[in-house]
Short mmCIF file of C-alpha atoms and ligand atoms in Angstrom, two decimals:
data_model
loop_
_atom_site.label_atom_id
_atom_site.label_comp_id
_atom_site.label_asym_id
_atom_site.label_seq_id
_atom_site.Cartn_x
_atom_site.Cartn_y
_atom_site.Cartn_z
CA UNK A 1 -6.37 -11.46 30.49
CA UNK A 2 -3.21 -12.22 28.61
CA UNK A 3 -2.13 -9.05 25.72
CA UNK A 4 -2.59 -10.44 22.00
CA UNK A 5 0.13 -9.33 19.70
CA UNK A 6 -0.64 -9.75 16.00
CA UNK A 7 1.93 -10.55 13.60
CA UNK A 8 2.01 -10.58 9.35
CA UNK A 9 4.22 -11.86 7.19
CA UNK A 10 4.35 -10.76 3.69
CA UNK A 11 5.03 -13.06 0.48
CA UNK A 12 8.80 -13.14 0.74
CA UNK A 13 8.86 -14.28 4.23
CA UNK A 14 6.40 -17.47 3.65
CA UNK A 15 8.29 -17.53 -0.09
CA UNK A 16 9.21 -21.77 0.90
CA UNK A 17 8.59 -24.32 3.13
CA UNK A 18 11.78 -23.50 4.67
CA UNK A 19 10.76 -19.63 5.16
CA UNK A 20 7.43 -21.11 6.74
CA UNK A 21 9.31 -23.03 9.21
CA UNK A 22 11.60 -19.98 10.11
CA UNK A 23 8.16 -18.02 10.62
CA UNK A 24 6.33 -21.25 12.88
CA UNK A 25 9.73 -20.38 15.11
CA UNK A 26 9.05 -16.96 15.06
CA UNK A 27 5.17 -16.51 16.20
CA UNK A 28 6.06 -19.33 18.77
CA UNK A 29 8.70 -16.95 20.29
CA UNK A 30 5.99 -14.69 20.26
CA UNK A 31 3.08 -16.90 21.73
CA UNK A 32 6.49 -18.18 24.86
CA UNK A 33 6.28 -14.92 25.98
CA UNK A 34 3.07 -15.44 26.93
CA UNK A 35 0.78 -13.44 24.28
CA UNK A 36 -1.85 -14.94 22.19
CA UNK A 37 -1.00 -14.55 19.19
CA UNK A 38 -3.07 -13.99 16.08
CA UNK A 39 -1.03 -14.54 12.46
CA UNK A 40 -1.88 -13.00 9.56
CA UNK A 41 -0.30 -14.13 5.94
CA UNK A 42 0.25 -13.05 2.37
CA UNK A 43 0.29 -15.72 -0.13
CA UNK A 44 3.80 -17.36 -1.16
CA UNK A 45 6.77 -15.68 -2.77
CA UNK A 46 4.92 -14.18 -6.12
CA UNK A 47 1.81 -16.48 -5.89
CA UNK A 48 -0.02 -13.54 -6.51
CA UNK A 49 0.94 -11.88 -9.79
CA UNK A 50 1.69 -15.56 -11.41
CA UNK A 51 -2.37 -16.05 -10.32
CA UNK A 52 -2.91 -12.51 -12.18
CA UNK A 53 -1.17 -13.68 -15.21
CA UNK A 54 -2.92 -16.79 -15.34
CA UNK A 55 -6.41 -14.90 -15.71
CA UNK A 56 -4.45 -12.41 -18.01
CA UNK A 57 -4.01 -15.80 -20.74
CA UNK A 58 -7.86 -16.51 -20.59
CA UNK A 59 -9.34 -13.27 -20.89
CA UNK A 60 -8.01 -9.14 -21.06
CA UNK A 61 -11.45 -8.33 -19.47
CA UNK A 62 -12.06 -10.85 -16.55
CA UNK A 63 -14.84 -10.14 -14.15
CA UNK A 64 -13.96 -8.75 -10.92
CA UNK A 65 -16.11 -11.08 -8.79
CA UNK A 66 -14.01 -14.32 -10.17
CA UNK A 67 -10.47 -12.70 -10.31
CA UNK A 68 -11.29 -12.16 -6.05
CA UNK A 69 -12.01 -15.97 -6.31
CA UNK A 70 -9.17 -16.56 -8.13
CA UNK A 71 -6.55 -14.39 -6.17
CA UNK A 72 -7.70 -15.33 -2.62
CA UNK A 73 -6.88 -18.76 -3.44
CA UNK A 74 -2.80 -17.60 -3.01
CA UNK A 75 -3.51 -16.71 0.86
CA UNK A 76 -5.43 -20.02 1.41
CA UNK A 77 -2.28 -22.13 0.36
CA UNK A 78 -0.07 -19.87 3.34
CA UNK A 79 -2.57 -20.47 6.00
CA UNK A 80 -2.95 -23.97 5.96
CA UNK A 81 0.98 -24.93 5.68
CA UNK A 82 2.33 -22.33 8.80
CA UNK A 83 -0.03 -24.12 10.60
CA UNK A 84 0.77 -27.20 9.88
CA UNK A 85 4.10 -25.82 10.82
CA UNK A 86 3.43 -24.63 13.77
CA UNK A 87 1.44 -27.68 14.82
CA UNK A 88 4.48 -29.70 13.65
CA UNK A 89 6.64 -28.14 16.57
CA UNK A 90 4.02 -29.20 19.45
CA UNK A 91 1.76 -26.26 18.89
CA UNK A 92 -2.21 -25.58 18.84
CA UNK A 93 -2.81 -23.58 16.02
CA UNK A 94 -6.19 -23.62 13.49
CA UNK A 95 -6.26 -21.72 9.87
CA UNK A 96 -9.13 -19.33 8.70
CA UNK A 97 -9.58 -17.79 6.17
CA UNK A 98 -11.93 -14.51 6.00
CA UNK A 99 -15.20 -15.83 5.70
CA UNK A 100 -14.34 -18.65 8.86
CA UNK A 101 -13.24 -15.25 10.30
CA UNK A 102 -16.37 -12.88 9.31
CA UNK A 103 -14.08 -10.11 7.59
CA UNK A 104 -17.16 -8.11 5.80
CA UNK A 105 -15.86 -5.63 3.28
CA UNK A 106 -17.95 -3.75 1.03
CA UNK A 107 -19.80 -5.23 -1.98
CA UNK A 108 -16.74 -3.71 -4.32
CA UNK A 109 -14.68 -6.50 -5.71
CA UNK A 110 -10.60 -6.38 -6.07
CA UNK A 111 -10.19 -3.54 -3.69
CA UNK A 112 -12.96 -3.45 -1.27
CA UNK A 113 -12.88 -1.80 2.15
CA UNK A 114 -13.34 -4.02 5.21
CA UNK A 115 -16.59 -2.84 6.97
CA UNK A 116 -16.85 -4.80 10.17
CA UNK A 117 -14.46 -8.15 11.68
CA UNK A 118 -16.86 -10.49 13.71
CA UNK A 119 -14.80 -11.81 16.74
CA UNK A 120 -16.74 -14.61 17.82
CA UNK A 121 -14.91 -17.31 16.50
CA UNK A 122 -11.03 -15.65 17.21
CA UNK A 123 -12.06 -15.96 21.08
CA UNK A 124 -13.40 -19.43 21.09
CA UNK A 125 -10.13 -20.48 19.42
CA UNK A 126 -7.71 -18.23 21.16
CA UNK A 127 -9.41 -19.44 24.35
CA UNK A 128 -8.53 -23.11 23.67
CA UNK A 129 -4.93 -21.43 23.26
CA UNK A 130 -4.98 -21.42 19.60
CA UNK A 131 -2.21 -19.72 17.84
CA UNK A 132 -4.85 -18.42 14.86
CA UNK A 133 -3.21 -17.67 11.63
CA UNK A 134 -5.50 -16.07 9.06
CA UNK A 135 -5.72 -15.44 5.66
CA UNK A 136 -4.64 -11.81 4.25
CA UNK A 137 -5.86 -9.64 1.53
CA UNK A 138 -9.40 -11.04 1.17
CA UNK A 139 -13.00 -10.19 2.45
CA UNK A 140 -16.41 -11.82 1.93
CA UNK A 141 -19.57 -9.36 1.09
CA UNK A 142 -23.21 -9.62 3.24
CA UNK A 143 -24.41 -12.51 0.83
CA UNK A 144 -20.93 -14.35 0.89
CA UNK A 145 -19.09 -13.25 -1.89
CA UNK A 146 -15.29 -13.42 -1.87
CA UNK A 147 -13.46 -10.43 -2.06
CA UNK A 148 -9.89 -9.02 -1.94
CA UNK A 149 -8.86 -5.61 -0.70
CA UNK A 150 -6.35 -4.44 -3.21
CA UNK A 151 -2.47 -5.13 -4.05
CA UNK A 152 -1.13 -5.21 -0.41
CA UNK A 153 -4.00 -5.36 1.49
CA UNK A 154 -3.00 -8.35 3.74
CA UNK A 155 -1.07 -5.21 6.22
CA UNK A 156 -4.60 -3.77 6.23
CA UNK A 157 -6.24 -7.07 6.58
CA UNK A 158 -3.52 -7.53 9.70
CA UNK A 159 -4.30 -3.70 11.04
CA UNK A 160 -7.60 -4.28 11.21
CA UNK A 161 -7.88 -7.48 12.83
CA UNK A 162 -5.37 -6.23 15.44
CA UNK A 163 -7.81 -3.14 16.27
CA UNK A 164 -10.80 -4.85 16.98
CA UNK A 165 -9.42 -7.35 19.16
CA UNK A 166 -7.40 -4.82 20.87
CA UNK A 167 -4.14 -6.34 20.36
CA UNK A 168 -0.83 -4.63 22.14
CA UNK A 169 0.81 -4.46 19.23
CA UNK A 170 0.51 -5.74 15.52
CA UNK A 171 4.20 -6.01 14.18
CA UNK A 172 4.44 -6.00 10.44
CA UNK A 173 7.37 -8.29 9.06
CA UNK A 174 8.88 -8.03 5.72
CA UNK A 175 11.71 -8.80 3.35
CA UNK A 176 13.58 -5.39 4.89
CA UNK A 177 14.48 -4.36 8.43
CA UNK A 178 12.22 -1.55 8.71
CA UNK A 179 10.78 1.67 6.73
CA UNK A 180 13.66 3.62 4.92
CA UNK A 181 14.27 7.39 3.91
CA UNK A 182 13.62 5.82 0.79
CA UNK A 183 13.30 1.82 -1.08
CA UNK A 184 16.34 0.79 -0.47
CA UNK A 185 16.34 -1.16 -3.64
CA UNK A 186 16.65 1.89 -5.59
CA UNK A 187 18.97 4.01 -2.90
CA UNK A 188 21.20 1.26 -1.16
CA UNK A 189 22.84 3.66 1.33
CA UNK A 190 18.38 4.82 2.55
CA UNK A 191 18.74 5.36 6.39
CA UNK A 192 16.25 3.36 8.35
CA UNK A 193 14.17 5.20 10.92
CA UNK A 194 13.82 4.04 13.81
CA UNK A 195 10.22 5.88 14.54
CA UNK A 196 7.27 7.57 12.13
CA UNK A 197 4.12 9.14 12.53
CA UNK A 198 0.93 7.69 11.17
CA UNK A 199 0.56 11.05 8.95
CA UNK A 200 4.05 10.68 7.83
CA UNK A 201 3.78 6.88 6.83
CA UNK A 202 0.13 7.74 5.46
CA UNK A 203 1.84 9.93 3.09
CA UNK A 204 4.83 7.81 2.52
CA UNK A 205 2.89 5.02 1.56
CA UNK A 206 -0.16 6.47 -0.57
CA UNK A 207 2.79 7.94 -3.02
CA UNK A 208 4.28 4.41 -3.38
CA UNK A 209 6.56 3.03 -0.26
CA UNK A 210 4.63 -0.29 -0.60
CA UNK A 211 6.74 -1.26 2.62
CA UNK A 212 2.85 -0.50 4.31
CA UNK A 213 -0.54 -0.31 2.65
CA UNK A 214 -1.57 2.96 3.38
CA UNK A 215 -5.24 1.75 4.69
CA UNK A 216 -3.13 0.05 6.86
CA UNK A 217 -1.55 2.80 8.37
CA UNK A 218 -5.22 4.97 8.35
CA UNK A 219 -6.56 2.13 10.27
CA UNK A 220 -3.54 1.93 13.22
CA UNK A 221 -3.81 5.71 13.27
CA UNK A 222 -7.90 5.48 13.60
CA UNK A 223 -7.30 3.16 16.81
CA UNK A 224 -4.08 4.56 17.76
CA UNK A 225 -2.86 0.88 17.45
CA UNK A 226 1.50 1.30 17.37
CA UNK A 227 2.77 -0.82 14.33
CA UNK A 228 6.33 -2.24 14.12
CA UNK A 229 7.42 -2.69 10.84
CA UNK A 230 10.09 -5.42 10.67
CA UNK A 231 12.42 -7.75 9.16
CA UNK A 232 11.24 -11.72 9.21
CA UNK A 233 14.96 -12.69 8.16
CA UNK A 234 16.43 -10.69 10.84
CA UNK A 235 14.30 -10.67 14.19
CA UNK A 236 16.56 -9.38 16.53
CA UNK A 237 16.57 -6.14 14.78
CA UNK A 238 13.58 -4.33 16.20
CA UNK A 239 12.44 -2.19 12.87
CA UNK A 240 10.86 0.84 13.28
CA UNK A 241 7.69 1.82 14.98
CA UNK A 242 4.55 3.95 13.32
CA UNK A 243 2.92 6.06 16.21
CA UNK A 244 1.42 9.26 17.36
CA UNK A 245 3.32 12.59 16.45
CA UNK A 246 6.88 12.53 17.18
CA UNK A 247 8.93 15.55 18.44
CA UNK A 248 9.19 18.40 15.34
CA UNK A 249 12.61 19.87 16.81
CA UNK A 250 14.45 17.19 15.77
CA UNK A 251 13.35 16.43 12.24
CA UNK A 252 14.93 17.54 9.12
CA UNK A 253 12.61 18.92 6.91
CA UNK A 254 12.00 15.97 4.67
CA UNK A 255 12.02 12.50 5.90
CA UNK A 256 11.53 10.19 3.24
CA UNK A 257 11.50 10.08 -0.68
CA UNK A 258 9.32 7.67 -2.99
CA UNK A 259 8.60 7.07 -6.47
CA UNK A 260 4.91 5.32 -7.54
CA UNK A 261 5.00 3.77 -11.14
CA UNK A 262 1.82 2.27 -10.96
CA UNK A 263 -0.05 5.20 -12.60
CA UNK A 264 -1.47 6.64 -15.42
CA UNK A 265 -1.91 10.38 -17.03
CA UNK A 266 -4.94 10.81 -18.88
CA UNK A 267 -5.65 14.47 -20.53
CA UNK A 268 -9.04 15.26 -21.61
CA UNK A 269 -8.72 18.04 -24.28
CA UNK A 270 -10.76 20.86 -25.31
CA UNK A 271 -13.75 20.55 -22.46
CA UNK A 272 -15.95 23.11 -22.78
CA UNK A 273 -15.11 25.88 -19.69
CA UNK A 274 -18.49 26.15 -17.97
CA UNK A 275 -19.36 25.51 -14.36
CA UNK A 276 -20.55 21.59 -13.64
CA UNK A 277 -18.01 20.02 -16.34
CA UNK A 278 -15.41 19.00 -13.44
CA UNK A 279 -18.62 17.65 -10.78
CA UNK A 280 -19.42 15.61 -14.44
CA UNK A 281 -16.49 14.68 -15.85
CA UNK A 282 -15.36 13.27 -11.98
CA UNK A 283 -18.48 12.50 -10.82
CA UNK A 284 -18.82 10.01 -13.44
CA UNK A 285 -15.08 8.09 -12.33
CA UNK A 286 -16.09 8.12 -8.76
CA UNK A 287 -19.52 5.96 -9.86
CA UNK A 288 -16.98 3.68 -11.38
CA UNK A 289 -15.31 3.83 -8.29
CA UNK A 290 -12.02 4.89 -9.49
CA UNK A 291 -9.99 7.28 -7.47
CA UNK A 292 -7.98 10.63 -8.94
CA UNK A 293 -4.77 11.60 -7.90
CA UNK A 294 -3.58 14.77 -9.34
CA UNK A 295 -5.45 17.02 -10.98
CA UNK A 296 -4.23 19.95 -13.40
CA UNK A 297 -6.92 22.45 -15.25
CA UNK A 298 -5.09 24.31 -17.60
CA UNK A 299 -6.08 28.42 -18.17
CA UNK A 300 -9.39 28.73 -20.28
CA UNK A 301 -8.56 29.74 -23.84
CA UNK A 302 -11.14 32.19 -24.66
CA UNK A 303 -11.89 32.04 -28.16
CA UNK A 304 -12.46 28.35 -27.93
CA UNK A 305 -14.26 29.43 -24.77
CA UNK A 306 -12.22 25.31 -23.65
CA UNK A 307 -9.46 24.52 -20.99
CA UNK A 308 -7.98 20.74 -20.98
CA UNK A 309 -7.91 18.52 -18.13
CA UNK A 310 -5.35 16.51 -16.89
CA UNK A 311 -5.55 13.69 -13.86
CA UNK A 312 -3.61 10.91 -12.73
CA UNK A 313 -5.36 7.35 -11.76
CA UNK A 314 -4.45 3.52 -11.38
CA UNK A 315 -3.04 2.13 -13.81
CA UNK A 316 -5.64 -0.90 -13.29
CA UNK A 317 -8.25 1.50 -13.37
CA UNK A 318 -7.67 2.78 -17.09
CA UNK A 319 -9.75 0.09 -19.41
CA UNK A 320 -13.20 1.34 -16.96
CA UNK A 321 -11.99 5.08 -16.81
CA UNK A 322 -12.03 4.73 -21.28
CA UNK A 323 -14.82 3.57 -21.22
CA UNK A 324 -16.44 6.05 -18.82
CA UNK A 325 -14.81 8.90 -20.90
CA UNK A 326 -16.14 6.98 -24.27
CA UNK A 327 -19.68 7.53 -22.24
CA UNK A 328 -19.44 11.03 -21.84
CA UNK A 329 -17.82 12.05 -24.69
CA UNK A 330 -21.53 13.30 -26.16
CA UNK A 331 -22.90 14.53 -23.05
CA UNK A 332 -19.80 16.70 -21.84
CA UNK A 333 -18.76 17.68 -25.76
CA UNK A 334 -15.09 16.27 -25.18
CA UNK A 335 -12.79 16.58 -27.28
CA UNK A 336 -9.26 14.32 -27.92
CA UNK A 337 -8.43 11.80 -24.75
CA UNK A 338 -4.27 11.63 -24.69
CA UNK A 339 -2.83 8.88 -22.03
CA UNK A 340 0.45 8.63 -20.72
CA UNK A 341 1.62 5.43 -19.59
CA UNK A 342 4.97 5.97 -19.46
CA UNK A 343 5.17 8.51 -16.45
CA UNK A 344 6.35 8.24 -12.34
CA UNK A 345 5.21 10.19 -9.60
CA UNK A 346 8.13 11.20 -7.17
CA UNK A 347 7.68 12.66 -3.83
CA UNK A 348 8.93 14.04 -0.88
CA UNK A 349 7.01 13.65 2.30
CA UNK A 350 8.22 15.45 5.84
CA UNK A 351 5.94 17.05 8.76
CA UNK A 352 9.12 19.38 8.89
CA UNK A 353 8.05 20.95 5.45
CA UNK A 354 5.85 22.95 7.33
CA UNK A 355 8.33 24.79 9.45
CA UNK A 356 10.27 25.09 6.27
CA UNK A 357 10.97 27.50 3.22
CA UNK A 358 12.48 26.36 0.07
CA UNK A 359 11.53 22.98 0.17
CA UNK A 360 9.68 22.82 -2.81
CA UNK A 361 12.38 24.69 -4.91
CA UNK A 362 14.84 22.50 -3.47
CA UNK A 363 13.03 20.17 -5.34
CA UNK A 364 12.44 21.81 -8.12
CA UNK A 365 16.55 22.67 -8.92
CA UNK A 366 16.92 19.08 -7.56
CA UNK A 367 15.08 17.78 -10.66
CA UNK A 368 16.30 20.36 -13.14
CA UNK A 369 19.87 19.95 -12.57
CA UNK A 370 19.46 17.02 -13.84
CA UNK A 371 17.30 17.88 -16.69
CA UNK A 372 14.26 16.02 -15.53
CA UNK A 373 10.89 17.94 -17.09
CA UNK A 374 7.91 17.89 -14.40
CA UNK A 375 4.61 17.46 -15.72
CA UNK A 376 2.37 18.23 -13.08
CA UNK A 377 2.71 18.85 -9.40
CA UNK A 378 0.50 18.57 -6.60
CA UNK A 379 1.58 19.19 -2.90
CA UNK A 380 0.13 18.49 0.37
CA UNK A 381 0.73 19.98 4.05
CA UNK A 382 3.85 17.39 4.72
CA UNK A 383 4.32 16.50 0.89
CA UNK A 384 5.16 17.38 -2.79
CA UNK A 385 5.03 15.36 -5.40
CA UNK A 386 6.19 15.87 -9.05
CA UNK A 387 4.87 13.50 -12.25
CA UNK A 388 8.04 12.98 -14.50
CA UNK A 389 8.87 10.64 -17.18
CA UNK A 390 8.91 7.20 -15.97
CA UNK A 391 13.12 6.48 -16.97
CA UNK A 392 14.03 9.66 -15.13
CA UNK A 393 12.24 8.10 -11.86
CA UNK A 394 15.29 6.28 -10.39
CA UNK A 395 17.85 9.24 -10.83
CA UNK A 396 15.14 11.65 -9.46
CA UNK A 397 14.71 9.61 -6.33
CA UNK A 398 18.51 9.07 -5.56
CA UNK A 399 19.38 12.43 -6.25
CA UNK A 400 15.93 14.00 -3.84
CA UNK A 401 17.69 11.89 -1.41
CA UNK A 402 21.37 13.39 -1.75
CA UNK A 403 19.81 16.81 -1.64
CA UNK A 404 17.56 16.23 1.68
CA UNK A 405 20.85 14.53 3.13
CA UNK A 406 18.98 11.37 3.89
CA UNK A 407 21.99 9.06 3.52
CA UNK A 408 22.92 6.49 6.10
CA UNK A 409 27.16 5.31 6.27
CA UNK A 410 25.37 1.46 5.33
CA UNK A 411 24.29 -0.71 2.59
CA UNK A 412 20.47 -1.69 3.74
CA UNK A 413 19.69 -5.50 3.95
CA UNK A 414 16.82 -6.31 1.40
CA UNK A 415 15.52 -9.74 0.82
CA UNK A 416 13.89 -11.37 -1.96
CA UNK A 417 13.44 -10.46 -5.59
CA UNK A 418 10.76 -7.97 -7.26
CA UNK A 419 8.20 -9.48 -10.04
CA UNK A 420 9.53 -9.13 -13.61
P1 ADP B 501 5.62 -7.88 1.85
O1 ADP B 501 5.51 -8.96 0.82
O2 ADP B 501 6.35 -8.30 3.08
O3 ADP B 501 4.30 -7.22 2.13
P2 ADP B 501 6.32 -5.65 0.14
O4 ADP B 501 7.07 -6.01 -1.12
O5 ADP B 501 4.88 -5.33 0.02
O6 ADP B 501 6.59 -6.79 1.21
O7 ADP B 501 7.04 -4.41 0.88
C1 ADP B 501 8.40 -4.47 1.17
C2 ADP B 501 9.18 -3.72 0.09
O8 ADP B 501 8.83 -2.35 0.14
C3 ADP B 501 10.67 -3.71 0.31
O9 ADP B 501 11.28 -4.88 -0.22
C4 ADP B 501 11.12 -2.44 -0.40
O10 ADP B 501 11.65 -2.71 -1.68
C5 ADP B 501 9.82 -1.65 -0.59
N1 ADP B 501 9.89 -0.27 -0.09
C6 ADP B 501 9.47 0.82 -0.77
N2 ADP B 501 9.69 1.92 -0.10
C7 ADP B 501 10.24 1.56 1.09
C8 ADP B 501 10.69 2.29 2.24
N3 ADP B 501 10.61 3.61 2.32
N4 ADP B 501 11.22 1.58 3.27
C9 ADP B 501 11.29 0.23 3.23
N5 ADP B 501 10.91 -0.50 2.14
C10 ADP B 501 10.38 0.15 1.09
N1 LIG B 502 -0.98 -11.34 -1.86
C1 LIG B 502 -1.50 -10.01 -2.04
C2 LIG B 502 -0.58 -9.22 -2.97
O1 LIG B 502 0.41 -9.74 -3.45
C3 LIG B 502 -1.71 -9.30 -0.73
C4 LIG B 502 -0.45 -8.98 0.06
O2 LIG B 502 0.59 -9.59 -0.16
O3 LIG B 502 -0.53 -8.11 0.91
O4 LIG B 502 -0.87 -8.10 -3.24
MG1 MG B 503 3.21 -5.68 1.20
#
């Protein structure tokens, strides 16, 4: 039986017809080496937040179940012109998109979680010696509803695929050569590495490297499936691989710094400090399906006989999480609701942390050298993050990255340009 590779390409590398071309070349290099070869796409360029704005001039409160129908459209458009490319230079090649496919994903719309992949219809077509090239980023429920699985889902979307056919390989390509000690659009001089481990890049992603969807990585880790994460403008470059546990002798205690802008710090004041107010108060988000980051309770004061509680979330989550709070402002005897828009979380993530000491104050003197005020911290085996203002985010990152000695002698190669 011949090896199936899988291979996605993210907006910037289907961004024109031109691009699309370059990428036909590229999974046909892939399918002369004798693989099959299953594509999976993102939609064009920034197809996907002009689609978001679109819905943001009808309505501030559109329902979930018609922005997936609206923002599944943007992978639909990829799918059908690489492969038309790819048919144009002599190939067989056929389009689906998820429901042709049988992605299921939970009955959650505009991040749901892909439940099971049906594979019937990849092996009839891979068997006529198809090149298949599927849509990213969207789902369909049990009764046939369209879904999406969240900002960046199509490397999930790609990961998952690639497990349950058992592909070799599934190679991620992108608008930079590989995954970087840090964006390398905010620290030109980031060293790219030429190897990571799933926990590593699980970390590195879920605090904001959106170089991989961290479901993504969760999956390839679940199935032990390696994933190459490479440049589509520069192919000969190999990128670097995500894999099992790499050797801990050689690794400096922190490997890789990132900033995520994309949330929100809500502070509930004056709760009353009795057991069951935290199961209530959280219980209550996770019904709306909204996920907490980082969580402070501050010291009871005990005249009031009330603490306050302070928690990070998605940015897109806030307009639900005020209203839950609105809710259970009676039942839970809140008192003011304070939200911070305008804050970043920056972190350092290494598996050598653990071996280390002085890591964290590192960190710590890092950030107040430079007069940077941390608002909450939360840390993790191989991580530590700090919340800071959101202005101070870029000078935190470059300066965590002087003070881990991350630098590489060159200027990274990035690709592309970031929505306004
Ligand atoms: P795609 O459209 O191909 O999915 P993304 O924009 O989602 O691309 O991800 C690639 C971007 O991730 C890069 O352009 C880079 O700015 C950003 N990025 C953030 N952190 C890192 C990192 N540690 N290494 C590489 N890229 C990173
Ligand atoms: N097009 C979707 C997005 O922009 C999915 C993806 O690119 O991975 O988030
Ligand atoms: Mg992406």
């Amino acid at each position: 039986m011949k090896k199936i590779v899988v291979q996605k390409f993210g907006g910037t590398s289907v961004a024109d017809t031109d691009r699309i071309k370059k990428v036909a070349q590229t999974v046909i290099h892939e399918k002369e080496l004798g693989n099959d070869v299953i594509v999976v796409v993102s939609a064009m360029g920034h197809t996907t937040d002009n689609l978001l704005k679109l819905a943001g001039e009808i309505t501030s409160n559109p329902s979930p179940r018609e922005m997936d129908a609206l923002l599944s459209t943007g992978e639909c458009v990829s799918i059908a012109l690489l492969t038309m490319a790819i048919q144009s230079f002599g190939y067989k090649a056929v389009s689906l998109n998820a429901a042709q496919v049988g992605i299921y994903t939970e009955n959650i719309h505009t991040k749901a979680r892909i439940i099971n992949i049906k594979t019937e219809t990849l092996k009839k077509y891979l068997a006529e010696d198809n090149i298949i090239v599927i849509a990213g980023f969207q789902g369909m429920t049990s009764n046939g509803d369209i879904t999406t699985l969240g900002r960046g889902g199509s490397d999930t979307s790609a990961v998952a695929i690639a497990a349950t056919v058992q592909a070799e390989r599934c190679d991620i390509y992108t608008d930079v050569n590989g995954v970087y000690t840090a964006d390398p659009r905010i620290v030109p001089k980031a060293t790219k590495l030429e190897e990571i481990s799933y926990d590593e890049m699980l970390e590195l992603s879920s605090v904001g490297a959106n170089v991989m969807h961290p479901r993504a990585v969760e999956t390839g880790k679940q199935h032990k499936l390696p994933i190459r994460v490479r440049s589509s403008f520069n192919i000969n470059d190999i990128g670097t691989v995500i894999h099992g546990v790499r050797d801990m002798e050689l690794q400096k205690p922190v490997t890789g710094v990132a900033t995520d802008l994309s949330q929100v710090r809500i502070v509930a004041c004056d709760v009353p400090d009795k057991p069951g107010t935290a199961a209530q108060l959280f219980g209550a988000l996770a019904k709306e399906h909204i996920s907490v980051d980082m969580i402070i309770q501050s010291y009871a004061r005990k005249v009031e006989n009330t603490n306050d509680i302070a928690f990070t979330i998605d940015k897109t989550d806030l307009p639900k999480a005020v209203s839950v709070l609105e809710k259970l402002r009676k039942e839970v005897n809140l008192g003011n609701v304070h939200i911070d828009n305008d804050i970043a979380k920056v972190s350092i993530i290494g598996a050598g942390m653990i071996n280390n000491t002085g890591v964290a104050s590192c960190m710590f003197k890092t950030l107040a050298d430079l007069d940077i005020n941390i608002k909450m911290i939360s840390t993790s085996e191989i991580k530590i993050s700090c919340l800071v203002d959101v202005n101070d985010s870029t000078k935190a990152v470059q300066a965590l990255h002087d003070a881990f000695n991350l630098a590489g002698d060159e200027v990274a190669e990035v690709h592309g340009t970031l929505p306004d």
